[in-house]
Coordinates of C-alpha atoms and ligand atoms in Angstrom, one line a residue:
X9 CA 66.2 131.7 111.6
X10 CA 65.7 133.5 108.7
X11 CA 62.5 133.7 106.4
X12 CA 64.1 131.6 103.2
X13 CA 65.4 128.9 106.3
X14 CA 62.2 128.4 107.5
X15 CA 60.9 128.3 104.5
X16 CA 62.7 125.7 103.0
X17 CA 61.8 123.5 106.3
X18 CA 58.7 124.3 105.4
X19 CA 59.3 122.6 102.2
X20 CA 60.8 120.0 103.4
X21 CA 58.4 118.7 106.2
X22 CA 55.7 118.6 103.3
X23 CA 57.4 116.4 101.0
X24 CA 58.7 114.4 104.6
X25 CA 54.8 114.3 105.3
X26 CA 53.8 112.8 102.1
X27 CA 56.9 110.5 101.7
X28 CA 55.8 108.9 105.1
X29 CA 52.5 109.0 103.9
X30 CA 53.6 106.8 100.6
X31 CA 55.5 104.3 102.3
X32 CA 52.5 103.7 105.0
X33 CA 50.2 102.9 102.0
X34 CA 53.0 100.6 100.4
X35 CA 53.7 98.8 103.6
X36 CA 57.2 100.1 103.6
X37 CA 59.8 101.3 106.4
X38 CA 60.4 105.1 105.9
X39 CA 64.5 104.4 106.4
X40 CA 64.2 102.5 103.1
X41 CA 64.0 105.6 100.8
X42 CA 66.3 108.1 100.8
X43 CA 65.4 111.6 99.6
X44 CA 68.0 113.1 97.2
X45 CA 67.9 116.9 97.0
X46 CA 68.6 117.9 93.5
X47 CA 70.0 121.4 93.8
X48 CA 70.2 122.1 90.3
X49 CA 67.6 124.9 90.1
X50 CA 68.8 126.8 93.5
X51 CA 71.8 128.5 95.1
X52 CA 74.7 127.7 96.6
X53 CA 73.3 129.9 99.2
X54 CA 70.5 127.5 99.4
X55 CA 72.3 124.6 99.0
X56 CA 74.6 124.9 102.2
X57 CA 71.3 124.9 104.4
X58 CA 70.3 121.5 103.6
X59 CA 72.5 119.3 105.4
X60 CA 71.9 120.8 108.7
X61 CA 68.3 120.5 108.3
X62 CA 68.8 117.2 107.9
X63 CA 69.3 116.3 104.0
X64 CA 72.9 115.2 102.9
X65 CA 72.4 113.4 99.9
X66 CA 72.4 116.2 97.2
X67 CA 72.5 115.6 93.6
X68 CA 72.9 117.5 90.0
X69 CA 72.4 117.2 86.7
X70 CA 75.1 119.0 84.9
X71 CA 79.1 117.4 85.8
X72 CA 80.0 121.1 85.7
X73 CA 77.7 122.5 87.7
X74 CA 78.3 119.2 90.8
X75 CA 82.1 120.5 90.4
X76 CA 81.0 123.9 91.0
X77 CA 78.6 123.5 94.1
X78 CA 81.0 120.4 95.6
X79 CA 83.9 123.0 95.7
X80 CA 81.3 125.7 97.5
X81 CA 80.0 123.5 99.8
X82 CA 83.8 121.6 100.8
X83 CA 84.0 121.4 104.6
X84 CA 80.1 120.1 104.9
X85 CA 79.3 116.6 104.7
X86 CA 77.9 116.1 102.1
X87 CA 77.2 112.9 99.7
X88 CA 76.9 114.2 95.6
X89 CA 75.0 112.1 93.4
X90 CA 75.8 112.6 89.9
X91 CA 72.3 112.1 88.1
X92 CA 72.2 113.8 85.0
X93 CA 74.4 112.5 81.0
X94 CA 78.1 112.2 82.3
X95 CA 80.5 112.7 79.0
X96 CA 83.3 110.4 79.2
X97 CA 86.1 113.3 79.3
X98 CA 84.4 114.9 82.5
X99 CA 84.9 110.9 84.8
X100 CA 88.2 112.2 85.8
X101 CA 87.1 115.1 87.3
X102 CA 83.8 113.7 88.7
X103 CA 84.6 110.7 90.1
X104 CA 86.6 111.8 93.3
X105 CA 83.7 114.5 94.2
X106 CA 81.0 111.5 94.1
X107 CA 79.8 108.7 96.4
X108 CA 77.1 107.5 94.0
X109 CA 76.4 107.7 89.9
X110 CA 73.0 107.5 88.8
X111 CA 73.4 107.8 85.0
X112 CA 75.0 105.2 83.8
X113 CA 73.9 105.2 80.6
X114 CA 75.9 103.1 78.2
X115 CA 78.3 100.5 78.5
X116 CA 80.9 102.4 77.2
X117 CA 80.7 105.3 80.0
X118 CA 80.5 102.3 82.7
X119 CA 83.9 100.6 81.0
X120 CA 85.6 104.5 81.1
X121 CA 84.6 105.0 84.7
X122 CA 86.1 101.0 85.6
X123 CA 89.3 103.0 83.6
X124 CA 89.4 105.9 86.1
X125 CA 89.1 104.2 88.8
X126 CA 91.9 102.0 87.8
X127 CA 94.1 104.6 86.9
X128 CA 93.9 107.2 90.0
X129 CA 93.5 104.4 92.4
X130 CA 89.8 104.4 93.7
X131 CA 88.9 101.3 95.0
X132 CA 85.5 100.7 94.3
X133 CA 82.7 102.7 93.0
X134 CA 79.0 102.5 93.2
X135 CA 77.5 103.2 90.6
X136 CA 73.3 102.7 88.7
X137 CA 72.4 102.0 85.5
X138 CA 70.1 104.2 83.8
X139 CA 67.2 102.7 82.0
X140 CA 65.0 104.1 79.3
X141 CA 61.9 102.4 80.2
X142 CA 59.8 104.4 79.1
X143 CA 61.4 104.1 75.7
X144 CA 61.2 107.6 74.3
X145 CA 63.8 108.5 71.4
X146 CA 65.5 111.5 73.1
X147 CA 66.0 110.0 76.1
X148 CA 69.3 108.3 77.6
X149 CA 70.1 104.9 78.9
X150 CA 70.2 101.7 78.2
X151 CA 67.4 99.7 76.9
X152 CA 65.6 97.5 78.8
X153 CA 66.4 94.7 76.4
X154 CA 70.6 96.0 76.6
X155 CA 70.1 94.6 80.2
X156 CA 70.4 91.1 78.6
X157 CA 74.2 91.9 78.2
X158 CA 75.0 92.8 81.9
X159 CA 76.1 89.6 83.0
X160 CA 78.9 89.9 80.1
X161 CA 79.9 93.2 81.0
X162 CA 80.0 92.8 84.5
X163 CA 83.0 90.5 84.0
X164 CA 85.9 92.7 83.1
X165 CA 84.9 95.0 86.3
X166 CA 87.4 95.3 89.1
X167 CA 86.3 98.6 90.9
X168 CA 82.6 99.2 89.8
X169 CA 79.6 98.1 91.9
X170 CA 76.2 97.8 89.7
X171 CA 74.4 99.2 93.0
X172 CA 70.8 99.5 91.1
X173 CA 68.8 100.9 88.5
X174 CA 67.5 104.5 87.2
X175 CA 64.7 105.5 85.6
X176 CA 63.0 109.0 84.3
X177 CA 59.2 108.1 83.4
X178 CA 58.0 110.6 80.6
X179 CA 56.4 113.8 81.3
X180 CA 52.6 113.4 81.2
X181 CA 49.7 115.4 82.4
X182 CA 48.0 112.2 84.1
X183 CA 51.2 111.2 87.1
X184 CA 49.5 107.9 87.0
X185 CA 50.9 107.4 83.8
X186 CA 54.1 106.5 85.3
X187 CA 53.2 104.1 87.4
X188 CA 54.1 101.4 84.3
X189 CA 57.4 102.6 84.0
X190 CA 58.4 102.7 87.6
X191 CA 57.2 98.8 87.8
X192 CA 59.0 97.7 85.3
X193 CA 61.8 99.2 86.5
X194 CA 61.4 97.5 89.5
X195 CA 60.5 93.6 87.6
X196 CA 64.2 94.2 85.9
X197 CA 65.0 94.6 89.3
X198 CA 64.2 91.4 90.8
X199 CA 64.9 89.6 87.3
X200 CA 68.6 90.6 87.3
X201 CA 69.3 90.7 90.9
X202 CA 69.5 87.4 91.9
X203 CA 72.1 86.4 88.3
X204 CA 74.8 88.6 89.1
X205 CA 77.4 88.2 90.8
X206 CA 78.5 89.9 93.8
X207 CA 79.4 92.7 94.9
X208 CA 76.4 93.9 91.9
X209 CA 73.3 93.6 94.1
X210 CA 71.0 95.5 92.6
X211 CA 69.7 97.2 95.6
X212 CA 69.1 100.6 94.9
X213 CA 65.9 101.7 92.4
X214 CA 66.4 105.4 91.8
X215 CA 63.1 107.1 90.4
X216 CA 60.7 109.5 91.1
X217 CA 61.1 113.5 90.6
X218 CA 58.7 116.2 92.4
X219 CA 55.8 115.1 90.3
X220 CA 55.8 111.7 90.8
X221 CA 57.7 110.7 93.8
X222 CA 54.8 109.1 95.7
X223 CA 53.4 106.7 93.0
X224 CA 57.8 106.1 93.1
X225 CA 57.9 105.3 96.3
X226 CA 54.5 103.2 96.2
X227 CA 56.6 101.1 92.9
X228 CA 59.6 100.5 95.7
X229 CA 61.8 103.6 94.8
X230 CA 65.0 103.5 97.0
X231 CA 66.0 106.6 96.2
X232 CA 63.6 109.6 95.2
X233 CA 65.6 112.6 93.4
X234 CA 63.7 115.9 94.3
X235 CA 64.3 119.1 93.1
X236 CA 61.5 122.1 92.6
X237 CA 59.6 120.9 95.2
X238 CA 62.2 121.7 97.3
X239 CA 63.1 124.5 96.5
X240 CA 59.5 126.3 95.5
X241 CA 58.9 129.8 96.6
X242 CA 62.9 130.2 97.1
X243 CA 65.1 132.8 95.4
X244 CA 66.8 131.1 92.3
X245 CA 63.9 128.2 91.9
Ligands
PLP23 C1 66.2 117.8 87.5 C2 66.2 116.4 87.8 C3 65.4 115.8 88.8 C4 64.6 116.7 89.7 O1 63.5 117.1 89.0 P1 62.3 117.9 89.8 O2 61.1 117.7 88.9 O3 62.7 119.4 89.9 O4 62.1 117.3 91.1 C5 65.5 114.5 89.0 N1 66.2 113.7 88.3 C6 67.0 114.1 87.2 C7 67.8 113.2 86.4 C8 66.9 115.5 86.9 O5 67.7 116.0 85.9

């Protein structure tokens, strides 16, 4: 074992500690979130160690650089998130190399990737809806009030599976200034769930980053996407 492997397990067990810790104060099951490593800020080095300590579901920002670090790591299983702006002209290339979108963030990148997935044969996608809850002006996603329209748009799709919601809550000095923004997207949740049709089931909420993952969790996160926490006190974070 070498120092940066056990030092990334290092890492690891702490956030494992305190996610455990989170979901025993919410009353929730452990196996209901699942911890996204969000490699953006290390290696590929790095990278290739997660899975066999345990962590599978790895995620990045940048289309270009989930290309790049899919390629490197071919051969491991691995599950890619995509969970950072996807331009339309970079679906084609993405979509094979992921099991799960995060950042859907308009309806007219969730009508191009129903397109792609009709044109190279994909059955089915899942895919989450990114929300800007938090309503700040340089932010993407949809609007909490654009959710009005899902019902409509969910018509025309043959291949995509509205899976759940994303959310980014605003970077403040006081974390409990998210906890707002990580409820509500939780009440769109359980509004919209139950009006769509299936297979959208609205089952995954995606939120929480290293600085607020807990109070995420506490909110009913699904999925917590974590990245320098990870990856502190390695080469390349
Ligand atoms: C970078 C990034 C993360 C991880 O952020 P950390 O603060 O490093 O944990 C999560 N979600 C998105 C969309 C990101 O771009």
């Amino acid at each position: 074992v070498t120092p940066t492997q056990q030092k990334l397990s290092a890492n690891l067990q702490a956030v494992e500690e305190r996610l455990r810790a989170a979901c025993a104060r919410a009353g929730r099951d452990r196996a209901e979130v699942t911890l996204v490593a969000v490699t953006k800020s290390t290696t590929v080095a790095i990278a290739r160690l997660l899975p066999a300590l345990g962590v599978a579901d790895l995620a990045e920002s940048r289309p270009q650089e989930l290309w790049h670090k899919a390629e490197a790591l071919a051969g491991q299983t691995v599950r890619w998130h995509q969970i950072g702006h996807l331009q339309r002209n970079k679906v084609e290339r993405t979509l094979p190399l992921v099991q799960l979108i995060h950042s859907v963030d308009s309806w007219r990148l969730l009508a191009a990737i129903e397109q792609e997935c009709a044109r190279s044969g994909r059955a089915s996608v899942p895919v989450l809806l990114e929300v800007n809850v938090s309503r700040e002006a340089q932010k993407h996603g949809l609007s909490p009030e654009d959710l009005s329209e899902l019902p409509a748009r969910l018509t025309p799709l043959q291949h995509v599976r509205v899976h759940g919601l994303m959310t980014m809550a605003a970077q403040v000095d006081d974390v409990g200034a998210c906890r707002p923004t990580f409820r509500e997207l939780r009440e769109l949740r359980e509004h919209w769930r139950g009006q769509l049709p299936p297979p959208h089931d609205l089952a995954q909420l995606s939120m929480g980053m290293s600085g607020d993952f807990e109070i995420a969790v506490e909110e009913g996160a699904t999925l917590v996407r974590l990245g320098s926490i990870l990856f502190e006190g390695l080469a390349g974070a």
